[in-house]
Short mmCIF file of C-alpha atoms in Angstrom, two decimals:
data_model
loop_
_atom_site.label_atom_id
_atom_site.label_comp_id
_atom_site.label_asym_id
_atom_site.label_seq_id
_atom_site.Cartn_x
_atom_site.Cartn_y
_atom_site.Cartn_z
CA MET A 1 84.38 -57.24 9.60
CA PRO A 2 82.14 -54.42 10.26
CA SER A 3 80.14 -52.75 8.12
CA GLY A 4 77.48 -49.77 7.75
CA SER A 5 80.00 -47.63 9.88
CA ALA A 6 81.77 -44.39 9.03
CA ALA A 7 85.33 -44.48 7.33
CA ASP A 8 88.02 -43.95 10.11
CA ILE A 9 91.88 -44.61 10.12
CA ASN A 10 94.30 -46.02 12.83
CA VAL A 11 98.04 -45.51 12.57
CA ARG A 12 100.50 -47.34 14.81
CA GLU A 13 104.09 -48.14 14.63
CA GLU A 14 105.43 -51.78 15.22
CA GLY A 15 109.12 -52.07 15.16
CA GLN A 16 110.20 -50.45 11.98
CA LYS A 17 106.93 -50.66 10.33
CA ILE A 18 104.11 -48.17 10.04
CA VAL A 19 100.65 -49.97 10.37
CA VAL A 20 97.74 -48.26 8.71
CA GLU A 21 94.34 -49.83 9.59
CA PRO A 22 91.30 -48.60 7.62
CA ILE A 23 88.06 -48.82 9.79
CA GLY A 24 84.54 -49.10 8.52
CA ASP A 25 83.22 -48.51 5.06
CA TRP A 26 85.41 -46.63 2.36
CA VAL A 27 83.03 -45.70 -0.14
CA VAL A 28 82.46 -42.39 -2.07
CA HIS A 29 80.03 -41.15 0.51
CA SER A 30 82.10 -41.52 3.64
CA ILE A 31 85.97 -40.74 2.81
CA ALA A 32 85.87 -37.13 2.72
CA ALA A 33 86.46 -36.93 6.52
CA ILE A 34 89.86 -38.97 6.22
CA TYR A 35 91.01 -37.40 3.11
CA SER A 36 93.33 -35.03 4.78
CA GLU A 37 94.72 -37.72 7.10
CA VAL A 38 95.45 -39.89 4.03
CA GLU A 39 97.46 -36.90 2.52
CA ARG A 40 99.28 -36.72 5.58
CA LEU A 41 100.30 -40.36 5.67
CA GLU A 42 101.23 -40.11 2.08
CA SER A 43 103.75 -37.24 2.52
CA GLY A 44 104.79 -37.85 6.09
CA TYR A 45 105.83 -41.46 5.89
CA ASP A 46 108.10 -43.80 3.65
CA ALA A 47 105.97 -45.80 1.65
CA GLY A 48 108.43 -48.70 1.96
CA LEU A 49 107.70 -49.00 5.59
CA ILE A 50 103.78 -49.07 5.59
CA VAL A 51 101.70 -52.15 6.10
CA ILE A 52 97.86 -52.07 5.76
CA ASP A 53 96.02 -54.02 8.03
CA LEU A 54 92.45 -54.88 6.15
CA GLY A 55 91.02 -56.77 9.07
CA ARG A 56 88.53 -54.16 10.32
CA LEU A 57 87.61 -52.95 6.95
CA GLY A 58 84.09 -52.97 5.93
CA ARG A 59 82.68 -52.11 2.57
CA ILE A 60 84.97 -50.47 -0.21
CA ASP A 61 84.67 -49.24 -3.64
CA THR A 62 87.05 -47.71 -6.07
CA SER A 63 87.38 -44.27 -4.49
CA GLY A 64 88.38 -45.91 -1.05
CA ALA A 65 90.87 -48.09 -3.01
CA PHE A 66 92.12 -45.20 -4.56
CA LEU A 67 92.91 -43.52 -1.39
CA LEU A 68 94.65 -46.57 0.01
CA GLY A 69 96.49 -46.97 -2.83
CA ARG A 70 97.95 -43.47 -2.64
CA ILE A 71 99.53 -44.47 0.65
CA VAL A 72 101.76 -47.10 -0.78
CA HIS A 73 102.06 -46.07 -4.36
CA GLN A 74 105.40 -44.33 -3.97
CA CYS A 75 107.10 -47.65 -3.02
CA SER A 76 108.89 -49.70 -5.82
CA THR A 77 106.58 -52.78 -5.15
CA PRO A 78 103.32 -51.40 -4.08
CA ASN A 79 101.44 -54.80 -4.81
CA ALA A 80 103.81 -56.80 -2.55
CA ASP A 81 102.12 -59.21 0.06
CA TRP A 82 104.04 -57.53 2.75
CA HIS A 83 102.28 -54.41 2.35
CA TYR A 84 99.05 -55.91 3.29
CA ARG A 85 97.62 -58.24 6.00
CA GLY A 86 94.22 -59.32 7.17
CA ASP A 87 91.80 -60.81 4.76
CA HIS A 88 89.19 -58.64 2.72
CA PRO A 89 87.17 -60.20 -0.35
CA THR A 90 87.61 -57.37 -2.69
CA ALA A 91 90.28 -54.84 -1.05
CA ARG A 92 93.40 -56.16 -2.60
CA ARG A 93 92.09 -56.64 -6.20
CA LEU A 94 90.65 -53.31 -6.16
CA ILE A 95 93.74 -51.45 -4.82
CA GLY A 96 95.71 -53.51 -7.45
CA GLU A 97 93.57 -52.46 -10.36
CA ILE A 98 93.89 -48.82 -8.98
CA LEU A 99 97.54 -49.04 -8.66
CA GLU A 100 98.00 -50.58 -12.27
CA ARG A 101 95.44 -48.20 -14.33
CA VAL A 102 95.20 -44.87 -12.24
CA ILE A 103 98.09 -44.47 -9.83
CA ASP A 104 101.23 -45.89 -11.49
CA CYS A 105 100.47 -44.71 -15.08
CA ASP A 106 103.67 -42.92 -16.47
CA PRO A 107 103.35 -39.19 -16.51
CA ASP A 108 103.57 -37.31 -19.62
CA LEU A 109 106.72 -36.02 -20.25
CA PRO A 110 107.11 -32.23 -20.46
CA GLU A 111 107.27 -31.07 -24.15
CA GLU A 112 110.86 -29.65 -24.39
CA ARG A 113 111.23 -29.72 -28.16
CA TYR A 114 111.41 -26.61 -30.31
CA GLY A 115 108.79 -25.24 -32.34
CA PHE A 116 110.46 -26.45 -35.60
CA VAL A 117 111.20 -29.90 -34.36
CA ARG A 118 107.57 -30.68 -33.55
CA ALA A 119 106.55 -29.36 -36.94
CA PHE A 120 109.18 -31.69 -38.46
CA GLU A 121 107.78 -34.59 -36.31
CA ARG A 122 104.19 -33.84 -37.53
CA ILE A 123 105.46 -33.90 -41.17
CA GLY A 124 107.06 -37.26 -40.47
CA LYS A 125 103.86 -38.75 -38.80
CA GLY A 126 101.70 -37.25 -41.78
CA LEU A 127 104.17 -38.89 -44.43
CA GLU A 128 103.94 -42.20 -42.36
CA ALA A 129 100.08 -42.01 -42.43
CA PHE A 130 100.34 -41.28 -46.08
CA GLY A 131 102.42 -44.58 -46.98
CA ASN A 132 100.25 -46.73 -44.74
CA GLU A 133 97.06 -45.34 -46.45
CA THR A 134 98.59 -45.92 -49.68
CA LEU A 135 99.62 -49.50 -48.78
CA GLU A 136 96.04 -50.23 -47.52
CA THR A 137 94.25 -48.86 -50.48
CA PHE A 138 96.61 -50.99 -52.95
CA ALA A 139 95.95 -54.03 -50.68
CA PHE A 140 92.12 -53.24 -50.73
CA PHE A 141 92.23 -52.97 -54.73
CA GLY A 142 94.15 -56.04 -54.97
CA ARG A 143 91.45 -57.96 -52.86
CA THR A 144 88.85 -56.51 -55.11
CA LEU A 145 90.49 -57.45 -58.30
CA THR A 146 90.82 -61.08 -57.06
CA THR A 147 87.14 -61.24 -55.99
CA PHE A 148 86.14 -59.72 -59.26
CA PHE A 149 88.08 -62.28 -61.25
CA SER A 150 86.77 -64.96 -59.03
CA LEU A 151 83.25 -63.87 -60.16
CA MET A 152 84.12 -63.86 -63.71
CA LEU A 153 84.91 -67.69 -63.44
CA ARG A 154 81.60 -68.09 -61.49
CA PRO A 155 79.22 -65.77 -63.10
CA HIS A 156 76.20 -67.23 -61.48
CA ARG A 157 77.49 -65.57 -58.36
CA PHE A 158 77.81 -62.27 -59.67
CA ARG A 159 75.10 -59.80 -58.10
CA VAL A 160 73.15 -57.98 -60.97
CA THR A 161 70.32 -56.50 -59.18
CA PRO A 162 72.77 -54.56 -56.70
CA THR A 163 74.79 -53.36 -59.56
CA VAL A 164 71.89 -52.03 -61.63
CA TYR A 165 70.72 -50.26 -58.44
CA VAL A 166 73.83 -48.69 -57.96
CA MET A 167 74.18 -47.78 -61.59
CA GLU A 168 70.80 -45.87 -61.27
CA GLU A 169 71.65 -44.18 -57.85
CA ALA A 170 75.17 -43.22 -58.87
CA GLY A 171 74.82 -42.64 -62.46
CA VAL A 172 71.28 -41.96 -63.66
CA ASN A 173 70.30 -39.90 -60.57
CA ALA A 174 73.68 -37.94 -60.81
CA LEU A 175 73.14 -36.87 -64.33
CA PRO A 176 71.08 -33.74 -64.00
CA ILE A 177 73.44 -31.99 -61.52
CA VAL A 178 76.76 -33.06 -63.55
CA ALA A 179 74.86 -31.71 -66.82
CA VAL A 180 74.09 -28.62 -65.07
CA LEU A 181 77.55 -28.08 -63.74
CA THR A 182 79.19 -28.77 -66.95
CA PHE A 183 76.82 -26.66 -68.64
CA PHE A 184 77.88 -23.59 -66.77
CA ILE A 185 81.66 -24.53 -67.00
CA GLY A 186 81.28 -24.67 -70.44
CA ALA A 187 79.69 -21.16 -70.43
CA VAL A 188 82.22 -19.45 -68.11
CA VAL A 189 85.13 -20.92 -70.61
CA ALA A 190 83.50 -19.19 -73.62
CA PHE A 191 82.74 -16.16 -71.75
CA MET A 192 86.25 -15.67 -70.51
CA GLY A 193 87.58 -16.89 -73.77
CA ALA A 194 85.53 -14.36 -75.75
CA ASN A 195 86.65 -11.53 -73.71
CA LEU A 196 90.16 -12.36 -73.94
CA LEU A 197 90.27 -13.36 -77.41
CA GLU A 198 88.34 -10.55 -78.89
CA THR A 199 91.07 -8.17 -77.82
CA PHE A 200 93.18 -9.75 -80.54
CA GLY A 201 90.49 -10.13 -83.13
CA ALA A 202 90.52 -13.96 -82.79
CA SER A 203 87.15 -14.32 -81.04
CA VAL A 204 86.10 -17.30 -83.57
CA PHE A 205 88.97 -19.24 -81.76
CA THR A 206 86.31 -19.45 -78.75
CA VAL A 207 84.96 -22.45 -80.26
CA GLU A 208 88.41 -24.51 -80.28
CA LEU A 209 88.99 -23.35 -76.60
CA VAL A 210 85.53 -24.62 -75.47
CA GLY A 211 85.75 -27.73 -77.51
CA ILE A 212 89.16 -28.92 -76.33
CA ALA A 213 88.71 -27.61 -72.64
CA VAL A 214 85.55 -29.37 -72.27
CA LEU A 215 86.29 -32.69 -74.28
CA ARG A 216 89.71 -33.22 -72.74
CA GLU A 217 89.71 -31.94 -69.31
CA PHE A 218 86.27 -30.13 -67.65
CA GLY A 219 84.03 -32.79 -68.67
CA VAL A 220 85.53 -35.96 -67.34
CA LEU A 221 87.07 -33.71 -64.33
CA ILE A 222 83.70 -32.32 -63.27
CA THR A 223 82.08 -35.84 -63.44
CA ALA A 224 84.64 -37.32 -61.24
CA ILE A 225 84.41 -34.61 -58.59
CA MET A 226 80.75 -35.00 -58.55
CA LEU A 227 80.80 -38.79 -58.31
CA ALA A 228 83.45 -38.17 -55.34
CA GLY A 229 81.32 -35.71 -53.52
CA ARG A 230 77.81 -37.35 -54.31
CA SER A 231 78.41 -41.13 -54.62
CA ASP A 232 81.67 -41.71 -52.84
CA SER A 233 80.17 -40.52 -49.71
CA ALA A 234 77.28 -42.57 -50.29
CA PHE A 235 79.36 -45.86 -50.41
CA THR A 236 81.28 -45.18 -47.45
CA ALA A 237 78.05 -44.13 -45.24
CA ALA A 238 76.28 -46.92 -46.38
CA ILE A 239 79.02 -49.67 -45.94
CA GLY A 240 80.40 -47.85 -42.69
CA SER A 241 76.76 -48.00 -41.38
CA MET A 242 76.55 -51.82 -41.93
CA LYS A 243 79.78 -52.02 -40.17
CA MET A 244 78.81 -50.34 -37.17
CA GLN A 245 75.57 -52.40 -36.76
CA GLN A 246 77.83 -55.76 -37.42
CA GLU A 247 75.96 -56.46 -40.33
CA ILE A 248 79.11 -57.16 -42.18
CA ASP A 249 80.16 -59.70 -39.47
CA ALA A 250 76.80 -61.24 -39.65
CA MET A 251 77.63 -61.79 -43.65
CA LYS A 252 80.72 -63.47 -42.77
CA VAL A 253 79.29 -65.46 -40.29
CA LEU A 254 76.43 -66.67 -43.12
CA GLY A 255 79.47 -67.31 -45.26
CA LEU A 256 78.76 -64.36 -47.73
CA ASP A 257 81.72 -62.35 -48.85
CA PRO A 258 81.37 -58.68 -48.23
CA TYR A 259 83.80 -57.78 -51.04
CA GLU A 260 81.45 -59.98 -53.36
CA ALA A 261 77.99 -58.62 -51.99
CA LEU A 262 78.91 -54.88 -51.29
CA VAL A 263 82.41 -53.72 -53.06
CA VAL A 264 82.37 -55.33 -56.59
CA PRO A 265 78.74 -54.08 -57.55
CA ARG A 266 79.68 -50.77 -56.42
CA VAL A 267 83.02 -50.88 -58.54
CA VAL A 268 81.56 -52.16 -61.55
CA ALA A 269 78.55 -49.60 -61.47
CA CYS A 270 81.01 -46.71 -61.20
CA VAL A 271 83.24 -47.98 -63.82
CA LEU A 272 80.33 -48.61 -66.41
CA MET A 273 78.70 -45.39 -65.41
CA ALA A 274 81.41 -42.83 -65.23
CA PRO A 275 82.27 -42.87 -69.20
CA LEU A 276 78.36 -42.17 -69.83
CA LEU A 277 77.98 -39.42 -67.18
CA THR A 278 81.21 -37.97 -69.04
CA PHE A 279 79.61 -37.94 -72.21
CA GLY A 280 76.59 -36.39 -71.09
CA ALA A 281 78.83 -33.47 -69.14
CA MET A 282 80.77 -33.12 -72.41
CA MET A 283 77.36 -32.47 -74.46
CA ALA A 284 76.08 -30.03 -71.70
CA GLY A 285 79.42 -28.32 -71.56
CA LEU A 286 79.53 -27.72 -75.12
CA PHE A 287 76.01 -26.61 -75.46
CA GLY A 288 76.80 -23.89 -72.66
CA GLY A 289 79.70 -22.92 -74.38
CA MET A 290 77.65 -22.59 -77.76
CA MET A 291 75.07 -20.46 -76.14
CA VAL A 292 77.31 -18.11 -74.90
CA SER A 293 79.31 -17.80 -78.15
CA TRP A 294 75.99 -17.35 -79.77
CA ALA A 295 74.74 -14.55 -77.40
CA THR A 296 78.11 -12.62 -76.95
CA LEU A 297 79.96 -13.20 -80.28
CA ASP A 298 77.10 -13.86 -82.64
CA ILE A 299 78.59 -17.25 -83.41
CA SER A 300 75.35 -19.26 -84.69
CA PRO A 301 75.00 -22.85 -83.32
CA GLY A 302 75.11 -24.18 -86.77
CA PHE A 303 78.64 -22.41 -87.23
CA PHE A 304 79.90 -23.40 -83.85
CA ILE A 305 79.04 -27.19 -84.63
CA ALA A 306 80.73 -26.92 -88.14
CA ARG A 307 83.55 -25.42 -87.02
CA MET A 308 84.30 -28.07 -84.23
CA HIS A 309 83.82 -30.67 -86.89
CA GLU A 310 86.61 -28.71 -89.00
CA THR A 311 89.02 -28.08 -86.25
CA ILE A 312 88.63 -30.11 -83.48
CA ASP A 313 90.15 -33.71 -83.86
CA TRP A 314 88.18 -36.67 -82.47
CA SER A 315 91.26 -37.57 -80.25
CA HIS A 316 90.20 -34.91 -77.76
CA PHE A 317 87.11 -36.64 -77.56
CA TRP A 318 88.72 -40.07 -76.83
CA VAL A 319 91.05 -38.48 -74.58
CA GLY A 320 88.72 -37.40 -72.12
CA MET A 321 86.53 -40.57 -72.28
CA SER A 322 89.64 -42.74 -71.55
CA LYS A 323 89.85 -40.99 -68.11
CA ALA A 324 86.23 -41.66 -66.99
CA PRO A 325 86.47 -45.35 -66.25
CA VAL A 326 89.98 -45.07 -64.33
CA PHE A 327 88.40 -42.18 -62.54
CA GLY A 328 85.29 -44.24 -61.76
CA LEU A 329 87.62 -47.04 -60.55
CA ILE A 330 89.73 -44.75 -58.13
CA ILE A 331 86.34 -43.16 -56.56
CA ALA A 332 84.75 -46.53 -55.92
CA ILE A 333 87.62 -48.17 -54.48
CA ILE A 334 88.40 -45.29 -51.92
CA GLY A 335 84.93 -45.10 -51.19
CA CYS A 336 84.40 -48.79 -50.21
CA LYS A 337 87.69 -48.89 -48.80
CA GLN A 338 86.79 -46.05 -46.16
CA GLY A 339 83.39 -47.72 -45.56
CA MET A 340 84.94 -50.99 -44.45
CA GLN A 341 87.61 -49.06 -42.22
CA VAL A 342 84.69 -47.52 -40.13
CA GLY A 343 84.73 -48.09 -36.44
CA GLY A 344 82.17 -48.93 -34.00
CA ASP A 345 81.16 -45.47 -33.40
CA VAL A 346 79.32 -42.49 -35.32
CA GLU A 347 82.33 -40.51 -35.07
CA SER A 348 84.28 -42.73 -36.88
CA LEU A 349 81.80 -42.85 -39.73
CA GLY A 350 81.97 -39.02 -40.16
CA ARG A 351 85.78 -39.27 -40.33
CA ARG A 352 85.80 -42.05 -42.52
CA VAL A 353 83.39 -40.13 -44.91
CA THR A 354 85.47 -37.07 -44.90
CA ALA A 355 88.32 -38.60 -45.82
CA SER A 356 86.71 -40.79 -48.71
CA VAL A 357 85.74 -37.40 -50.40
CA VAL A 358 88.97 -35.62 -49.75
CA GLN A 359 91.32 -38.69 -50.89
CA SER A 360 88.99 -39.13 -54.00
CA ILE A 361 89.32 -35.81 -55.29
CA PHE A 362 92.98 -35.45 -54.53
CA MET A 363 93.70 -38.78 -56.28
CA VAL A 364 91.54 -37.66 -59.27
CA ILE A 365 93.29 -34.56 -59.70
CA VAL A 366 96.84 -36.43 -59.24
CA VAL A 367 95.80 -38.91 -61.95
CA ASP A 368 94.56 -36.38 -64.22
CA ALA A 369 97.78 -34.80 -64.10
CA LEU A 370 99.68 -37.98 -64.77
CA PHE A 371 97.20 -38.53 -67.83
CA ALA A 372 98.16 -34.88 -69.08
CA MET A 373 101.67 -35.76 -68.91
CA MET A 374 101.39 -39.00 -70.49
CA TYR A 375 99.25 -37.70 -73.42
CA LEU A 376 101.64 -34.84 -73.79
CA GLU A 377 104.61 -36.96 -74.12
CA LEU A 378 102.56 -39.38 -76.59
CA ASP A 379 101.56 -36.38 -78.50
CA ILE A 380 97.87 -36.98 -78.26
#
């Protein structure tokens, strides 16, 4: 078998067969000279009559195998033994790989559907993805619950230190930004209410507007959105980076349950800290509304607090507080679930972090609407 020679090709007829004899080295640096000849063979002869004689073929790489495969790929059986004669250590295997993976790939069908059909197709795919994501989230929630209850039966296995650490990171450290945001939300509600109610001579009802809005909705909602944007992304990024670096696989090899070590502490921390953050947010929102009422309506802080005690029922406070642990549970479950689904690349991590924040905020708003309808029916 010659080697170290330029690529060449010899074509001859033997009865009804067309024998193609590659000569020399068919590698990327030497096949340019015979490319046009291969194109002529591909278009000028019936692929079912071609036999490739490998007896004088030297070295060959995937580029040379691609050219030889083009000669016979139009045949219905391009890998049949009768297409080849002679011995070569690698040629048949390379040509077979090329025919299977490159040349014989089914061509993309032209897009012939109308625009509205494609739109419905995308809507259908989106609904299917939404259904699958919902089922996966409920499955993850179920697995987390079973792990939590198993830990309750074996309290010594519960990881207190990671839970306290997450409580500090997701709860205590988030209090300043949550308080600042709800302070301004309360101030905005009071300012808009003062301008509107003053036209009716009922500016004193700004106290009720601020109190009910902050206690029932804005305090817990702003807290949940901040947890989703600040802590949920951190959960996904932390667990996802461990997934990328195969640390979670190493935990499984060591006999550690990732749900027990990573998921349950974060879920417990969020469920416990969400009500505390919500309480701080409520106090900050009421303080912001009180300051604006004092500045614009000359309603003193003492009168503001006294009127709240007289006119606003405690049920509004408990309505807001009752939502907080549910929102904390939703946020932690979605963040940890997205982290567990991170693949092996950074792009996957970025997609999952984005999906975590978007899904958490979406679910918080949906569940808040469900709470509103439920409390409306219960007349609370």
